[in-house]
Amino acid sequence: MKYKACLFDLDGVLVDTAIYHFQAWKTLGANFGYILTEAQNEQLKGVSRVASLDRILAWANKEATQEQKNAWLIEKNDHYLQLISHMNPGEILPGVLLFLEDIQKLGYRIALGSASKNAQIILEKTGLATYFDAIIDGNHVSKSKPDPEVFLKGAEALQVSPETCIVFEDAEAGVEAAKRAGMMAIGIGDAHVLHQADKIIPNFTGVLASDLLKF
Ligand code: BG6
Ligand code: MG
């Protein structure tokens, strides 16, 4: 088996937290009279919290001091934490659990590679934590996707080389990060957005590892 490990993004791949990020950013934007659209939220996928705020401020043509930005980042995250506090195993995306069990049986090592600093809470609330041999999230990296750091650290934590890793990503920036890490990238979602990926599937429903991971 050439490939030894599977590295998963969290938001949008294992759980649909994009709706909660959207709700929290939209509420924050309303503070300064800005209405964030769903298309703009799409562009925030995979982007760190700090970089997301900078993008929203640029779209809104809004200047802010560092102090004000820090206060907004806390406000957004407090709201987001409140929204995810109700998450449960029912919010794991369709087909994900069977796929994780499948790759576990096939002997793949499994790691998380997420930009989120809230990954641990989400993994625990949904019961997904038990599937992971290593967890690398926004608290462990200094450079966010499309920089490959998060996935390279994942490979290192699993003690495998990058070229034996397969990354699962729903964001353009994440697919780019995987390719820059020298890994195989499987895009989850829209083929137009994820054209850099080696393979693309709409979601994990009915997906068998033995079929998908044939390269
Ligand atoms: C990514 C999400 O996984 O994590 C982004 O796609 C989010 O939308 C980023 O901004 C950071 O998340 P958090 O939980 O640290 O604010
Ligand atoms: Mg994602």
Short mmCIF file of N, CA, C and O and ligand atoms in Angstrom, two decimals, residues 9 11 169-170, ligand 2:
data_model
loop_
_atom_site.label_atom_id
_atom_site.label_comp_id
_atom_site.label_asym_id
_atom_site.label_seq_id
_atom_site.Cartn_x
_atom_site.Cartn_y
_atom_site.Cartn_z
N ASP A 9 -9.58 17.61 6.71
CA ASP A 9 -10.01 18.93 7.15
C ASP A 9 -11.28 18.67 7.99
O ASP A 9 -11.88 17.61 7.87
N ASP A 11 -14.06 21.43 9.14
CA ASP A 11 -15.24 22.20 8.75
C ASP A 11 -15.58 21.98 7.28
O ASP A 11 -14.76 22.26 6.40
N GLU A 169 -10.39 17.59 1.57
CA GLU A 169 -10.59 19.04 1.73
C GLU A 169 -11.81 19.56 0.97
O GLU A 169 -12.06 19.13 -0.14
N ASP A 170 -12.51 20.54 1.55
CA ASP A 170 -13.64 21.15 0.85
C ASP A 170 -13.31 22.57 0.38
O ASP A 170 -14.13 23.19 -0.29
MG MG B 2 -13.12 23.10 5.33
#
